[in-house]
Structure formats: structure tokens, C-alpha cells
Coordinates of C-alpha atoms in Angstrom, one line a residue:
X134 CA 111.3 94.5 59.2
X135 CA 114.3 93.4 61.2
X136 CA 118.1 93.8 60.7
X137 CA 119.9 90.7 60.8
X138 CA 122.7 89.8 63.6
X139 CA 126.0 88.3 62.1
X140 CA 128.4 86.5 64.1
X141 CA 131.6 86.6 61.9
X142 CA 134.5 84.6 62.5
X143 CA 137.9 86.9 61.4
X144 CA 140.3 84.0 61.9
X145 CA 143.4 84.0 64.0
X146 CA 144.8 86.9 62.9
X147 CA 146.0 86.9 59.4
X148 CA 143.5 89.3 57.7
X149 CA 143.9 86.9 54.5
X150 CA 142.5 83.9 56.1
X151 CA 139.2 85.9 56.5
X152 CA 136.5 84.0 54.7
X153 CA 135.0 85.4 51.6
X154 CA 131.8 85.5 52.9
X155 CA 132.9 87.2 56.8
X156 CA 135.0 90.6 53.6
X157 CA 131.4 90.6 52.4
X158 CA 129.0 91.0 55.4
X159 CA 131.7 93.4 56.9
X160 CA 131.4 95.5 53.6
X161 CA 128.2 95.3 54.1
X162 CA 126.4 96.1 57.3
X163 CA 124.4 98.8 59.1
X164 CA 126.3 98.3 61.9
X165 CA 130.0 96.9 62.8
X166 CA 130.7 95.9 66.7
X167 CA 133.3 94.5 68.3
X168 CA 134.6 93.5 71.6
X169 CA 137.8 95.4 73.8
X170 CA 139.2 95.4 76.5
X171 CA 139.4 99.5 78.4
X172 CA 142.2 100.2 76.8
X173 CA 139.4 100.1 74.0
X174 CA 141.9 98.7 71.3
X175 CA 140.1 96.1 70.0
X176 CA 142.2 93.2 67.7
X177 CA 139.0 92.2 65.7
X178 CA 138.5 95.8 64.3
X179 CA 142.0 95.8 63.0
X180 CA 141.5 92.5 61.2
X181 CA 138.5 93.7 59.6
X182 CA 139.4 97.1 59.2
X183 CA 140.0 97.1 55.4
X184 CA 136.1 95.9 54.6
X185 CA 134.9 98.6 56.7
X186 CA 133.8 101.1 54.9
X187 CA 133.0 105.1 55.9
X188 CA 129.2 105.7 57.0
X189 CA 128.9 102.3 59.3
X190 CA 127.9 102.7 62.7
X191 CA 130.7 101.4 65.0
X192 CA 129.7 100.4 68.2
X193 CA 132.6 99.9 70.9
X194 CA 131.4 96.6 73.2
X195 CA 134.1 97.4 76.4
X196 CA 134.7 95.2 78.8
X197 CA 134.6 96.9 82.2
X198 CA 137.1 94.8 83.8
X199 CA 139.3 91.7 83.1
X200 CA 141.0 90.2 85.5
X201 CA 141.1 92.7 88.7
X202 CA 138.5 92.6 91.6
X203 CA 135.1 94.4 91.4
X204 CA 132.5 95.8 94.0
X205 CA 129.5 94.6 91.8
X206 CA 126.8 93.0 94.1
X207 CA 126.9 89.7 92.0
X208 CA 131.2 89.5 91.9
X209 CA 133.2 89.1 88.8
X210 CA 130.2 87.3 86.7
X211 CA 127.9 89.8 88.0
X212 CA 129.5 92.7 86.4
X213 CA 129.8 90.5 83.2
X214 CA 125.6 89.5 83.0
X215 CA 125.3 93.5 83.0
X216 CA 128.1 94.3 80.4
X217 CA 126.5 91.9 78.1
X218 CA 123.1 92.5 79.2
X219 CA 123.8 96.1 78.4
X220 CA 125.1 95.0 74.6
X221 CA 122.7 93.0 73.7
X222 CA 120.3 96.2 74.2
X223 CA 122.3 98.3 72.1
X224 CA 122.4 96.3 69.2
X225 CA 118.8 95.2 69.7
X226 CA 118.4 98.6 69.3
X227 CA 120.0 98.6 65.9
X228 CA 118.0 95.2 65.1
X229 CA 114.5 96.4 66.0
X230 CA 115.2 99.7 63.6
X231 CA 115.9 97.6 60.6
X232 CA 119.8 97.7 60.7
X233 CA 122.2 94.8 59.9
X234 CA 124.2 94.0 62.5
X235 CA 128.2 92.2 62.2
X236 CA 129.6 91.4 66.0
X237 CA 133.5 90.4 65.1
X238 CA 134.9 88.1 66.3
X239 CA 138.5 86.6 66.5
X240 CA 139.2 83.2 65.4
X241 CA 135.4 81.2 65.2
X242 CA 132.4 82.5 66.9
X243 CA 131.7 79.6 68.8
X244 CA 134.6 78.4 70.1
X245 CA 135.7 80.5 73.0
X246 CA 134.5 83.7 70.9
X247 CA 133.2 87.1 72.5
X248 CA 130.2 86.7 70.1
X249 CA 128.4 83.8 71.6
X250 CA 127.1 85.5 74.5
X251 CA 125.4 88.2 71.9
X252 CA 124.2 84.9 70.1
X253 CA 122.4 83.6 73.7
X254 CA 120.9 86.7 74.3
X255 CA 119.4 87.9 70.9
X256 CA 119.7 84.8 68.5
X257 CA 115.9 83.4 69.7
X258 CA 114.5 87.4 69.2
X259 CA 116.3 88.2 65.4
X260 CA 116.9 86.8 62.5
X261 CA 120.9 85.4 62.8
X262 CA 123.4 83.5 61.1
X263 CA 127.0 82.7 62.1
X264 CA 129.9 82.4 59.4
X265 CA 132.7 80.5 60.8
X266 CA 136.2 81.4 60.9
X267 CA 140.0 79.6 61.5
X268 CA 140.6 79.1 65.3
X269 CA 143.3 79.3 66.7
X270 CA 144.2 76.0 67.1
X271 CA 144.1 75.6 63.3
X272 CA 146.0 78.8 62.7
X273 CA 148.7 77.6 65.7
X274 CA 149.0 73.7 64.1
X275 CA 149.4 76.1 60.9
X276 CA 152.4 77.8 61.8
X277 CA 154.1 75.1 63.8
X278 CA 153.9 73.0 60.9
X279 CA 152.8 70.2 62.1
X280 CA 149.5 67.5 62.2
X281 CA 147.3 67.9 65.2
X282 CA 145.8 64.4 64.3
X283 CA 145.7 61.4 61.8
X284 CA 143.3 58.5 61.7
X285 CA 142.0 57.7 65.1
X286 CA 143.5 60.2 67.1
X287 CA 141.1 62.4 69.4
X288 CA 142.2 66.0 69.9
X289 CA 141.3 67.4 73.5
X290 CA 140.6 71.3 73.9
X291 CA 141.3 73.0 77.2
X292 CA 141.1 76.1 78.9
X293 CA 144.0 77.0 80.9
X294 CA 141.5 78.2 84.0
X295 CA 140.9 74.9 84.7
X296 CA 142.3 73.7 88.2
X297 CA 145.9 72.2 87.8
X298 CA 145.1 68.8 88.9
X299 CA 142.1 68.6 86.2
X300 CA 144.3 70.2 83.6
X301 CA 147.4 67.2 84.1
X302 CA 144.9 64.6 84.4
X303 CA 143.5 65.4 81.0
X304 CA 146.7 65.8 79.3
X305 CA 148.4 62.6 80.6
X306 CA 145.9 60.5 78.4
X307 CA 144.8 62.8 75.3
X308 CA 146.6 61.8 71.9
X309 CA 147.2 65.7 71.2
X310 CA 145.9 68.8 73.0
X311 CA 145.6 72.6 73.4
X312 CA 145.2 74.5 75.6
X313 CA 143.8 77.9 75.5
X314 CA 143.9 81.1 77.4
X315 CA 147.6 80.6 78.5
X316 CA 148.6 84.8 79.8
X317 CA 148.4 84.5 83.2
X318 CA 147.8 80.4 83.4
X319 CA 151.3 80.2 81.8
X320 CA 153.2 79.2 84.9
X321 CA 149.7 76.7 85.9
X322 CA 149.8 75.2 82.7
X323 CA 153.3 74.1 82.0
X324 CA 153.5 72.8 85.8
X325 CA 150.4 70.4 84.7
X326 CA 152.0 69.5 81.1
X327 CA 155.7 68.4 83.5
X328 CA 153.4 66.5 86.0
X329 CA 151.4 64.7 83.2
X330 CA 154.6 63.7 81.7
X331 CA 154.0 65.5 78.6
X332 CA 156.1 69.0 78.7
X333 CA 159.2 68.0 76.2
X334 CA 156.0 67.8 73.8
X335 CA 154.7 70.9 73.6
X336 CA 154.8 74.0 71.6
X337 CA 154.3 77.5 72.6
X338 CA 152.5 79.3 69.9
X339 CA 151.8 83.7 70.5
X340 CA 150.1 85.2 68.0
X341 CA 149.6 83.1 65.4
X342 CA 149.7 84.0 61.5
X343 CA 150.1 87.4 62.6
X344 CA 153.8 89.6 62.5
X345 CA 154.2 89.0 65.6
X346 CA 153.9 85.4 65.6
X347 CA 155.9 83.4 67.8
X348 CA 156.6 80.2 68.2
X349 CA 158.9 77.6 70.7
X350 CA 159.6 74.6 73.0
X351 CA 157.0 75.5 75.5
X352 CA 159.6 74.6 78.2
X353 CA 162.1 77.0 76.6
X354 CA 159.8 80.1 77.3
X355 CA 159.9 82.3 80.2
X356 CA 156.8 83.0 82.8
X357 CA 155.4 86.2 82.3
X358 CA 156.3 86.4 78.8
X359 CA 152.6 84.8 77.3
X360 CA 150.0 87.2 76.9
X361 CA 146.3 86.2 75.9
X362 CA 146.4 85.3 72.7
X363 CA 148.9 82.5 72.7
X364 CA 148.5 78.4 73.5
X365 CA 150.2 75.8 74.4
X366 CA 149.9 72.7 71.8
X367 CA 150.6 69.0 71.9
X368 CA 150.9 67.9 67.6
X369 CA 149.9 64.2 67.1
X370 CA 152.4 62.1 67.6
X371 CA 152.7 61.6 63.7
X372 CA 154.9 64.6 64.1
X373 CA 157.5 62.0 65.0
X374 CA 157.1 60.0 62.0
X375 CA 157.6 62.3 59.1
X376 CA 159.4 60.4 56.3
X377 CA 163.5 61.2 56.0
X378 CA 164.6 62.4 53.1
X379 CA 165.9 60.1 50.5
X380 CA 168.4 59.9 48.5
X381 CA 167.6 60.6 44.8
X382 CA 166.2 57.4 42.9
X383 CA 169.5 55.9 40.6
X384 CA 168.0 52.5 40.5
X385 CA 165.6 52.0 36.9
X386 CA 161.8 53.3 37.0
X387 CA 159.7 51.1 35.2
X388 CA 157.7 50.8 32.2
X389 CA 153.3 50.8 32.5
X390 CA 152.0 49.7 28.8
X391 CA 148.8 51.3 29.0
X392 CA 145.8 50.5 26.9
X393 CA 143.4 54.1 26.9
X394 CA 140.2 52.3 25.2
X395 CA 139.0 53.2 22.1
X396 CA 138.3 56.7 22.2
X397 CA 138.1 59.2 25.0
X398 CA 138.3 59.2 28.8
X399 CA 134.8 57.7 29.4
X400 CA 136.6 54.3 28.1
X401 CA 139.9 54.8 30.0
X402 CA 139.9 52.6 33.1
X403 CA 140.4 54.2 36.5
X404 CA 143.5 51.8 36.4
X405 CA 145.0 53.2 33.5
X406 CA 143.7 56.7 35.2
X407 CA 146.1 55.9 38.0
X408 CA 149.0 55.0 36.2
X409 CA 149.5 58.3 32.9
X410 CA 148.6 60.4 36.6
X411 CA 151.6 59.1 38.2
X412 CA 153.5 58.8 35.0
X413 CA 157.2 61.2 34.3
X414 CA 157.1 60.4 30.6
X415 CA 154.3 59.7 28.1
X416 CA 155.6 57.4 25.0
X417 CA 153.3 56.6 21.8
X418 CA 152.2 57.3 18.8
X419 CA 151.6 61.0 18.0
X420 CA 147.6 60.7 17.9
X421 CA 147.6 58.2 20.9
X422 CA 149.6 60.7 23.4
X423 CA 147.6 63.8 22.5
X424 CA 144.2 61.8 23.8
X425 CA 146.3 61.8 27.6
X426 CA 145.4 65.5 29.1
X427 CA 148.4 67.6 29.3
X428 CA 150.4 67.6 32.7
X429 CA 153.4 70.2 32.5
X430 CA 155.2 68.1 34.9
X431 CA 155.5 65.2 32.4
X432 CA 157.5 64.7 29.1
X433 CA 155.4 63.8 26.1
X434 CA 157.4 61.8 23.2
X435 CA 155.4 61.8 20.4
X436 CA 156.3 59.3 17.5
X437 CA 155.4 57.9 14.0
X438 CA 153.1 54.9 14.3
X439 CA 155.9 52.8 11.8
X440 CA 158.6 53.0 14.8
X441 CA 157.5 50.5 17.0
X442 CA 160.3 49.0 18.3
X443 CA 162.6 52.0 18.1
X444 CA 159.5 53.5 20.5
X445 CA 159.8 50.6 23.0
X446 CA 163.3 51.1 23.4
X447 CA 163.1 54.6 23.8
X448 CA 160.8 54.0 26.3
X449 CA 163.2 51.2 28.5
X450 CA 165.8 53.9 28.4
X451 CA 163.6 56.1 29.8
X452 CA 163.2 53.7 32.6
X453 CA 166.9 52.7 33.1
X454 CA 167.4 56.3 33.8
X455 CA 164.8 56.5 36.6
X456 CA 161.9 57.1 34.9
X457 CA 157.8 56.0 35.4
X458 CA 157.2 55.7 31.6
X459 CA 153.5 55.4 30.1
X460 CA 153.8 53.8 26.9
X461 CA 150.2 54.3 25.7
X462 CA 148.1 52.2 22.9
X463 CA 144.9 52.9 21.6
X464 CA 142.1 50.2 22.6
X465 CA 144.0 47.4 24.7
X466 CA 147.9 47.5 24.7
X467 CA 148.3 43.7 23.9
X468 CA 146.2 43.6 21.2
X469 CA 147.8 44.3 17.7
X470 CA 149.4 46.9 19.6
X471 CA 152.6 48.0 22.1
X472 CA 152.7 45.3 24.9
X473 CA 154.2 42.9 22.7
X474 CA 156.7 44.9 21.3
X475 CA 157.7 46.3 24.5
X476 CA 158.0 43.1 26.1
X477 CA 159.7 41.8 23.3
X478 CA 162.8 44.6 23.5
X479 CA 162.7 44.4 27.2
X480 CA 163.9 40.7 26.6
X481 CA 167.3 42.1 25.5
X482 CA 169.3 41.8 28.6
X483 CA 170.1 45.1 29.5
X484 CA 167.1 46.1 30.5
X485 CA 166.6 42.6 32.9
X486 CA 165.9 45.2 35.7
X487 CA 163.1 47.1 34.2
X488 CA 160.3 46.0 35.8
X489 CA 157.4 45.8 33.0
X490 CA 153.3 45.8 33.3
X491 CA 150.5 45.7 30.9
X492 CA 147.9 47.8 31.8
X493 CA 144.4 46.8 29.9
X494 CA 141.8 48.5 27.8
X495 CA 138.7 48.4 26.5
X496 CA 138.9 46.9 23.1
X497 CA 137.7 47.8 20.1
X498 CA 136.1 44.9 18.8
X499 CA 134.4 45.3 22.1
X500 CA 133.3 49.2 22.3
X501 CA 131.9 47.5 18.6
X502 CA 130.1 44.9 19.6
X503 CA 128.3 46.7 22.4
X504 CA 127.2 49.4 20.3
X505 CA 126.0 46.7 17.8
X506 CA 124.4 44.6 20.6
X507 CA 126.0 41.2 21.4
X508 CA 127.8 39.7 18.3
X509 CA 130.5 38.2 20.5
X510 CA 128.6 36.5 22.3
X511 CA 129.9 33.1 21.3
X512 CA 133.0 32.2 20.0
X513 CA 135.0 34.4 18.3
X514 CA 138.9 35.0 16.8
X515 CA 140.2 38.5 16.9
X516 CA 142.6 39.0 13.3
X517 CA 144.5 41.7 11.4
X518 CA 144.3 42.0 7.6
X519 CA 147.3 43.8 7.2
X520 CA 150.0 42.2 5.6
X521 CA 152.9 44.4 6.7
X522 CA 154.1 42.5 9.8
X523 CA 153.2 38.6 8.3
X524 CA 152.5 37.6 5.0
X525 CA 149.0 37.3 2.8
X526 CA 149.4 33.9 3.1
X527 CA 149.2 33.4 6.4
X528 CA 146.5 35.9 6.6
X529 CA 144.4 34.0 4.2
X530 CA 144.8 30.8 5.7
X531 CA 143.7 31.9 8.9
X532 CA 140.5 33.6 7.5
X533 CA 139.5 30.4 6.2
X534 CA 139.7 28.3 9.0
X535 CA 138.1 31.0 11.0
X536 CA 135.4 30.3 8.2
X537 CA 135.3 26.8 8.4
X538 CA 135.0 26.5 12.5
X539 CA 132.0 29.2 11.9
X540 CA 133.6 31.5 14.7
X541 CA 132.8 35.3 15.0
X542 CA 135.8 37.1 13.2
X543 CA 136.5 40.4 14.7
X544 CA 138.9 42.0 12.0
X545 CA 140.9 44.6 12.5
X546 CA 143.3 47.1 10.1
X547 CA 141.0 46.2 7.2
X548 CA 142.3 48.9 5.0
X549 CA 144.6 51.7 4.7
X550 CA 145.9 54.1 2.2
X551 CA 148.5 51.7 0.9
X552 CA 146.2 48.4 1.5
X553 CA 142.8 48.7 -0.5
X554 CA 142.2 45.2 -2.1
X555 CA 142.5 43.2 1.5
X556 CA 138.9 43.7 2.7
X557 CA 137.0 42.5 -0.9
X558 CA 139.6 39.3 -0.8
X559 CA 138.7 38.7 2.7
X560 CA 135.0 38.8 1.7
X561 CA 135.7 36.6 -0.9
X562 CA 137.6 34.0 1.1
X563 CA 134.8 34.0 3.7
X564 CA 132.1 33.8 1.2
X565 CA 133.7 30.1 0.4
X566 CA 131.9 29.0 3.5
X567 CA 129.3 31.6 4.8
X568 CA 126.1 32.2 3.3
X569 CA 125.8 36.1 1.8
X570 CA 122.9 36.5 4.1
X571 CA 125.8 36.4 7.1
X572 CA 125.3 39.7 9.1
X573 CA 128.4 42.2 9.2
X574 CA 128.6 45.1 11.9
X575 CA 130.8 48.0 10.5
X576 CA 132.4 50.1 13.2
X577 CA 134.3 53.4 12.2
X578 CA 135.7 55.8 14.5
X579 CA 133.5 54.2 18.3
X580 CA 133.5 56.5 21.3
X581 CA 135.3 59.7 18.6
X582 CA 133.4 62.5 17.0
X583 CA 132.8 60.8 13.7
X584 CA 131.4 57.2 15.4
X585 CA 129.0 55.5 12.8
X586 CA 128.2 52.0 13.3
X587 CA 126.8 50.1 9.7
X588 CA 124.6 46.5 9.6
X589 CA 125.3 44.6 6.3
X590 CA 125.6 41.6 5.3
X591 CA 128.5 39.8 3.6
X592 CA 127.4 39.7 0.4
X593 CA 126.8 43.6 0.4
X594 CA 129.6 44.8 2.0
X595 CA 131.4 47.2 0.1
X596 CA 134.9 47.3 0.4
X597 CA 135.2 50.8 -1.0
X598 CA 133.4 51.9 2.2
X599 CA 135.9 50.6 4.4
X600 CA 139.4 52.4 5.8
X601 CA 141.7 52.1 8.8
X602 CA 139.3 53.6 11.3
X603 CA 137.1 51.0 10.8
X604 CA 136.4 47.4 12.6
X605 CA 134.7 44.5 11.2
X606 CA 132.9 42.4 13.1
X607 CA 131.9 38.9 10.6
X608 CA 129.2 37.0 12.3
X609 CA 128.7 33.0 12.5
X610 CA 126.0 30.8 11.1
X611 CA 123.9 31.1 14.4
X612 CA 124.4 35.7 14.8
X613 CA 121.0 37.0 14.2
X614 CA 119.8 41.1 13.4
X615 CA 116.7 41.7 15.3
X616 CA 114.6 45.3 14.9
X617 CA 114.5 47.0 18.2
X618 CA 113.5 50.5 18.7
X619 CA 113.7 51.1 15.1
X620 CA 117.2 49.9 14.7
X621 CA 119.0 46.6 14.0
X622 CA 120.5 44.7 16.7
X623 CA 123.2 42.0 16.4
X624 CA 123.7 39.0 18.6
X625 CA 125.4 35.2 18.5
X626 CA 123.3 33.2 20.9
X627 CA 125.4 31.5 23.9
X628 CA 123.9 28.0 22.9
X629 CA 125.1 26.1 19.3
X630 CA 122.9 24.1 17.6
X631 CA 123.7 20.5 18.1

């Protein structure tokens, strides 16, 4: 068996922006190595330095040389081949006697990092795996606080030993650039970023992340001041279009009536999503406001479900003062529920500036129907039984010609604890002109933890059964109840007999 080589990525500096993964495999290994240069300090050891732990083998990967002139038949690159020729034999050493090997590196292996010339030389023989890190570039765009690009922008890496002419004529058309390796191509680089127009740009970042970060104008920064580790950077030009500061809102917010289905988020639209997300106060009845998720940003006014219109003008009030108020409704907002009285108060003419929208829901004459099958399918009138907001009368009346046209009547607020006779005079009034036989779908509770959903007919219906959670849904002469799958379906065919 093998060791393992790991190339791990430390990040620009910061020992916190280490990865996870990169702690881990340090903590880990047979065998730590790391690059230096003969002064045999070595940055990447000191980043990683509080993963290592006593008993790893350390081994010391020295340059011989830098910068300075060498007698090595082959010239500077030459004396390189051999120093990493003579590396990669150590730790294939360490490979071929079973031992895990981690080669640190600064910023991301493979960009510009020490550890890719391991990775040529050993990657094909043992098994290996690179973990990435933050470059530099990152970890510089980072500090400066600024974008390095935004939708269609390209961003063009460079290293400052590229010939001067090259490096201007790459800069004068990129949308945002780096440039790496500055130290002694300082003075080369800021000479091709003045003839490529694009000096007043650019940022000097040294360091970056670290406590000895620095950052400036490049063109404010003195020659022989930029050691290794530092680059020059170009930001995106967004960095010229960051939005001013405005002055706080004084003018009214507005007012979203919001229908959140009938039970749930699986009902909530992605509409409705949108708007309690961006909302600063949630308005409603008690019940109805505890279905929104808590946000500890917004304010929640709960209230009784008998305060309608003290509720919508709680809620414009809201709005005159600035605010983006959610007034939410179970099912859909306008019906038999707060869109109408919200619009209605809003008509009173101090709050003309408010604007107002009605955000829809999923019914529940609808959530219903579709667990019942399709008895809407054909004409239908939606009604309330309750009494409390119009009188009997009217109620009556309107049951019967419902009767007599042979629509689908969806009924809703059949009963409550103060209304109990409603639903059997209903049944009664209906009876009149529909044959017993007629199928009736009883809803109680669709989409919530207690959902049941009944198939009667109207002479059997019960009115002792029924309560305020439930919905009634009355079919027509045509609405059949078919078995499928060992329960009864309901639907009203499109077509009426002629």
C-alpha cells in the first residue's frame, strides 16, 4: 500500500479562511512539507501551524536560489528541474513506504502554487488529490472591498514577468485584471498599467487578509516597497456604480393583501412567498399570522377575527408611516375575507397615497374540490351562510336561486359556535329543488393536520356534523360520484344536457 499526496490550498493568508477539509488532512498526515525560500522560513507552515500536530515528519522543500545568477550547467531553470527533481524523490520516498503525504501550499494549488510541480512529477505514480484554497486574487478583491466582475465581464490574470509591452497590451482591453508576482516587477508593472491608460484604476494590495495587510492607490506607492506577496488589481468597473446612499423613506409603504391558501406552505404561492419575505409588518388574524414563519426583523400584529376593519386601518397606518405591510387571509384574500375590507377603508381619503395590491390564494372551495375530484367543473356560485355581515333573508334567497339555476354551490362559514341551525335550513331550502340523491362533498380542515374530506348526499347530510372548519361543496343535477381506487370521486361534467 501507498501513502496518498495531498496538494492543500492554505488560502491567502488568513489561517481562518483555511478550508475544513485542508485543518483536517493537515491534522492528519504522515508527512507535512512545504516550500521556502534559504532563509528556510516558510509562510505556508505558519498558516498551518496550528493543525500540525507533534510526531509528523516535516520535510523542509528549500529553494536553492531565487532570483540571483547560478553556475548550474542548465541556467536558472536548470537548477530548478534538480530542486524539484530532488523533492519529488523525497516524498516518493515517503509515498512508496505507505505514508500520507500534505505539500502546503499558499493560496490554491494550481494557480501559481509551489505544489503543482510536485503534482507533475508524482501525481501519474501515487494516489493524489488536490483540495483547493482562496487565491489571492479573491483574498485581495476581499479586502479592497470591491467586485472583480459582474455579468459579462471577463477577468484577465497576469504575471508581472511578462515583458512590458505584452503586459500594457493586455491591460488596455481586459474589463478587470491582476496581476501577480509584483516585488521586483513593481516599477515594470505600473509603467505598463500608465501606458495602457489604466494606472488611476488600480489597487495595490500586500499581504492580503493577513496583519500585515496593506492596501492603496497603486500609483500612490513607492518602488521598492512591494515584496512578493502583493498584486496589483484592476475591480470591475461596477466599482463605479455602487448605489448612494439615500435618504430614509418618509413617503407611505404600501399595503400587500395576501391570500396564504388554505393551509400550510405547500399552498402558498411563490408570489405570496415573495411578498411576507419582503414584508416590515405582518397584520391578521391571530391563527392566520402564526401560519407565516417567524422573521425577527418583522413586526407581527396579531388580532381578533371580529376586528376587521379596525385591522385594515391599522394596517394603512402602518403604511403611511413607511411601512411594507402583509395583511394576510387564509385561502384567497378577496374571498369572504380581507381584500375587500382593506380596500374599502383605504377609500377614506387619507390614505389616497397608499398604494394597495391583492395578492391571490388558493381557495378553499378549490383545495376541496380537488381533493374530492372535479365538482367545479361547471358552473358554480361561491356563498356564505353566515348571517352576521347580511341578513337571513338575503341568504335564503340566494340559496334558492342558486337552486333553481342548478349551479354548484360552494358554501362557506356553514356553522359556528353561535350559528348551529344555518346548515339544516340550507339543506332544506335546497331540497325545494334538488333531488336527495344530490351528491355533497364535506371538506373540514384541507391541507391541516385534522384534513377529512366526507361524500354524502343531500338528503343525508347531517348538520350536527358540520362546524366552521368545514366547506360544503352542493353539486348540480348533472355532478356524478364514481368508485375509483376504492374511493368516491366527484365531478360535474363540462357539457349540460340540452
Amino acid at each position: 500500500m501507498t501513502g496518498t499526496l495531498y496538494g492543500v490550498g492554505l488560502g491567502p493568508g488568513d489561517p481562518e479562511l483555511m478550508t475544513v477539509k485542508a485543518a483536517r488532512l493537515i491534522g492528519a498526515a504522515d508527512v507535512i512539507a512545504y516550500h521556502a525560500a534559504r532563509h528556510g522560513r516558510s509562510i505556508a507552515r505558519s498558516i498551518a501551524a496550528h493543525h500540525m500536530r507533534d510526531g509528523q515528519v516535516e520535510e523542509l522543500l528549500q529553494y536553492p536560489l531565487t532570483t540571483e545568477t547560478t553556475d548550474h550547467p542548465g541556467g536558472y531553470q536548470g537548477a530548478l528541474d534538480d530542486f524539484y527533481a530532488d523533492c519529488a524523490a523525497r516524498l516518493a520516498a515517503h509515498l512508496d513506504a505507505g505514508r500520507d503525504v500534505v505539500v502546503l501550499c499558499e493560496g490554491d494549488p494550481l494557480f501559481y502554487g509551489s505544489y503543482m510541480h510536485m503534482h507533475k512529477r508524482l501525481a501519474h505514480r501515487y494516489p493524489a488529490e488536490v483540495v483547493p484554497g482562496v487565491t489571492s486574487i479573491a483574498g485581495a478583491s476581499a479586502v479592497l472591498g470591491r467586485p472583480l466582475v459582474e455579468r459579462d465581464e471577463t477577468l484577465t490574470v497576469l504575471p508581472g514577468t511578462l515583458p512590458a509591452d505584452v503586459l500594457a497590451e493586455k491591460l488596455r482591453g481586459a474589463d478587470s485584471a491582476a496581476v501577480l508576482k509584483l516585488g521586483r516587477t513593481f516599477e515594470k508593472v505600473r509603467d505598463a498599467l500608465a501606458e495602457a491608460g489604466r494606472l488611476d484604476e488600480a489597487w495595490y494590495v500586500e499581504r492580503a487578509t493577513t496583519d500585515a495587510q496593506r492596501v492603496a492607490p497603486l500609483k500612490d506607492v513607492e518602488p521598492g516597497q512591494a515584496p512578493y506577496f502583493s498584486l496589483a488589481l484592476i475591480p470591475s468597473p461596477a466599482q463605479l456604480t455602487f448605489v448612494p446612499e439615500t435618504a430614509e423613506r418618509t413617503g407611505p409603504g404600501e399595503v400587500a393583501v395576501v391570500g396564504l391558501g388554505p393551509a400550510g406552505r405547500p399552498w402558498l404561492t411563490p408570489e405570496a412567498q415573495e411578498v411576507l419575505a419582503g414584508a416590515t409588518d405582518l397584520v391578521g388574524y391571530g391563527p392566520y399570522v402564526d401560519r407565516v414563519a417567524p422573521n425577527p426583523r418583522q413586526n407581527r400584529h396579531r388580532t381578533d377575527n371580529r376586528v376587521e376593519a379596525e385591522r385594515a386601518r391599522h394596517a394603512l397606518d402602518l403604511a403611511v408611516a413607511g411601512a411594507r405591510v402583509a395583511v394576510v387571509s387564509s385561502g384567497d384574500p378577496g374571498v369572504f375575507a380581507m381584500a375587500a375590507a382593506v380596500l374599502e377603508a383605504a377609500a377614506d381619503p387619507r390614505y389616497a397615497d397608499v398604494p394597495v395590491r391583492v395578492v391571490p390564494g388558493l381557495t378553499a372551495a378549490q383545495a376541496v374540490a380537488s381533493r374530492a375530484g372535479a365538482p367545479l367543473g361547471h358552473d358554480y356560485c361561491v356563498l356564505s351562510l353566515s348571517d352576521q355581515l347580511k341578513p337571513w333573508e338575503v341568504v335564503a334567497g340566494r340559496i334558492s336561486a342558486a337552486a333553481r339555476a342548478d349551479l354548484v354551490l360552494a358554501i362557506y362559514n356553514p356553522a359556528s359556535k353561535t350559528r348551529t341551525w344555518q346548515v339544516a335550513a340550507a339543506r332544506d331550502l335546497l331540497l325545494e329543488h334538488r333531488d336527495p340523491a344530490t351528491p355533497v362533498v364535506v371538506g373540514r380542515d384541507v391541507g391541516g393536520a385534522q384534513e377529512s374530506v366526507a361524500v354524502t348526499t343531500l338528503g343525508d347530510l347531517d348538520p350536527a356534523t358540520i362546524d366552521m372548519r368545514c366547506l360544503l361543496i352542493i353539486g348540480s343535477s348533472t355532478t356524478r360520484v364514481v368508485e375509483r381506487a376504492g374511493r368516491a370521486t366527484v365531478y360535474t361534467p363540462r357539457r349540460y344536457p340540452a
